[in-house]
Tab-separated table of C-alpha atoms in Angstrom:
chain	number	residue	atom	x	y	z
A	1419	MET	CA	-41.058	31.326	26.122
A	1420	THR	CA	-41.294	34.775	24.619
A	1421	THR	CA	-44.395	36.881	24.929
A	1422	ASN	CA	-46.163	37.345	21.639
A	1423	THR	CA	-46.256	41.057	20.802
A	1424	ALA	CA	-47.969	40.649	17.464
A	1425	THR	CA	-49.989	43.637	16.383
A	1426	PRO	CA	-52.256	44.181	13.401
A	1427	GLU	CA	-49.549	46.414	11.906
A	1428	LYS	CA	-46.890	43.670	12.145
A	1429	THR	CA	-49.122	40.860	10.914
A	1430	GLY	CA	-51.439	42.486	8.405
A	1431	ALA	CA	-54.394	41.354	10.502
A	1432	ARG	CA	-57.432	43.569	11.033
A	1433	THR	CA	-58.034	42.728	14.692
A	1434	ASP	CA	-55.899	42.199	17.785
A	1435	GLU	CA	-57.310	38.671	18.119
A	1436	ALA	CA	-56.247	37.761	14.592
A	1437	ALA	CA	-52.856	39.395	15.142
A	1438	THR	CA	-52.291	37.270	18.243
A	1439	LEU	CA	-53.304	34.107	16.377
A	1440	ILE	CA	-50.966	34.972	13.500
A	1441	GLY	CA	-48.130	35.846	15.891
A	1442	ASP	CA	-48.498	32.528	17.701
A	1443	ALA	CA	-48.606	30.618	14.410
A	1444	ARG	CA	-45.513	32.440	13.176
A	1445	GLU	CA	-43.643	31.425	16.320
A	1446	ARG	CA	-44.581	27.797	15.610
A	1447	ILE	CA	-43.432	28.180	11.992
A	1448	ASP	CA	-40.113	29.667	13.134
A	1449	ALA	CA	-39.593	26.709	15.473
A	1450	LEU	CA	-40.488	24.274	12.687
A	1451	ASP	CA	-38.088	26.025	10.323
A	1452	ASP	CA	-35.302	25.664	12.884
A	1453	ARG	CA	-36.036	21.935	13.140
A	1454	ILE	CA	-36.167	21.559	9.338
A	1455	ILE	CA	-32.826	23.352	8.961
A	1456	GLY	CA	-31.322	21.075	11.615
A	1457	LEU	CA	-32.622	17.991	9.833
A	1458	ILE	CA	-31.245	19.165	6.507
A	1459	GLN	CA	-27.861	19.783	8.131
A	1460	GLU	CA	-27.996	16.276	9.579
A	1461	ARG	CA	-28.917	14.896	6.146
A	1462	MET	CA	-25.960	16.749	4.621
A	1463	ALA	CA	-23.623	15.093	7.120
A	1464	VAL	CA	-25.019	11.616	6.434
A	1465	SER	CA	-24.825	12.240	2.691
A	1466	ALA	CA	-21.150	13.193	3.057
A	1467	VAL	CA	-20.473	9.849	4.780
A	1468	ILE	CA	-22.171	8.002	1.911
A	1469	GLN	CA	-20.283	9.986	-0.724
A	1470	GLU	CA	-16.960	9.390	1.027
A	1471	ALA	CA	-17.620	5.636	1.175
A	1472	ARG	CA	-18.715	5.532	-2.456
A	1473	ILE	CA	-15.692	7.515	-3.695
A	1474	SER	CA	-13.168	5.636	-1.570
A	1475	SER	CA	-14.492	2.362	-2.985
A	1476	GLY	CA	-13.995	3.608	-6.546
A	1477	GLY	CA	-17.532	4.792	-7.193
A	1478	ARG	CA	-18.927	8.116	-8.278
A	1479	ARG	CA	-19.771	10.938	-5.894
A	1480	VAL	CA	-23.432	10.985	-6.988
A	1481	ASN	CA	-25.787	8.056	-7.576
A	1482	LEU	CA	-28.336	9.343	-10.092
A	1483	ASN	CA	-30.673	6.370	-9.636
A	1484	ARG	CA	-30.887	7.110	-5.925
A	1485	GLU	CA	-31.473	10.797	-6.594
A	1486	MET	CA	-34.365	9.887	-8.910
A	1487	GLU	CA	-35.861	7.792	-6.093
A	1488	VAL	CA	-35.604	10.763	-3.725
A	1489	LEU	CA	-37.169	13.107	-6.284
A	1490	GLY	CA	-40.044	10.678	-6.829
A	1491	HIS	CA	-40.598	10.305	-3.104
A	1492	TYR	CA	-40.869	14.059	-2.586
A	1493	ARG	CA	-43.054	14.484	-5.692
A	1494	ASP	CA	-45.408	11.734	-4.535
A	1495	ALA	CA	-45.660	13.218	-1.046
A	1496	LEU	CA	-45.812	16.934	-1.923
A	1497	GLY	CA	-46.748	17.221	-5.585
A	1498	LYS	CA	-44.768	19.121	-8.214
A	1499	PRO	CA	-43.321	21.646	-5.711
A	1500	GLY	CA	-41.914	18.665	-3.801
A	1501	THR	CA	-39.664	17.931	-6.762
A	1502	ALA	CA	-38.197	21.443	-6.618
A	1503	LEU	CA	-37.726	21.136	-2.868
A	1504	ALA	CA	-35.956	17.786	-3.291
A	1505	MET	CA	-33.704	19.210	-6.014
A	1506	THR	CA	-32.624	22.005	-3.693
A	1507	MET	CA	-32.015	19.564	-0.859
A	1508	LEU	CA	-30.002	17.248	-3.105
A	1509	GLU	CA	-27.948	20.208	-4.310
A	1510	LEU	CA	-27.170	21.102	-0.699
A	1511	CYS	CA	-26.085	17.524	-0.009
A	1512	ARG	CA	-23.806	17.072	-3.029
A	1513	GLY	CA	-20.087	17.541	-3.001
A	1514	ARG	CA	-19.519	18.463	0.623
A	1515	ILE	CA	-16.494	16.217	0.993
């Protein structure tokens, strides 16, 4: 584990204590972001398998009804910004085959 060298100058905090707290929280956020990116990459791979199966069976690459379900799920869980997040994720997962 790396030593947190957060300073008020780097964090915008007004005290060393706050800078340390912010530095630690940023390390957690960076780790979470790495996990989120990994999960999205995994989702992209699974989506490619689904698209390949759908296309090879004569279907379309994208299932709009399913995408609407995903958008609704994200909106219900995260509010309006969840819809934008889901749209970006769906865009990443389309057409990778």
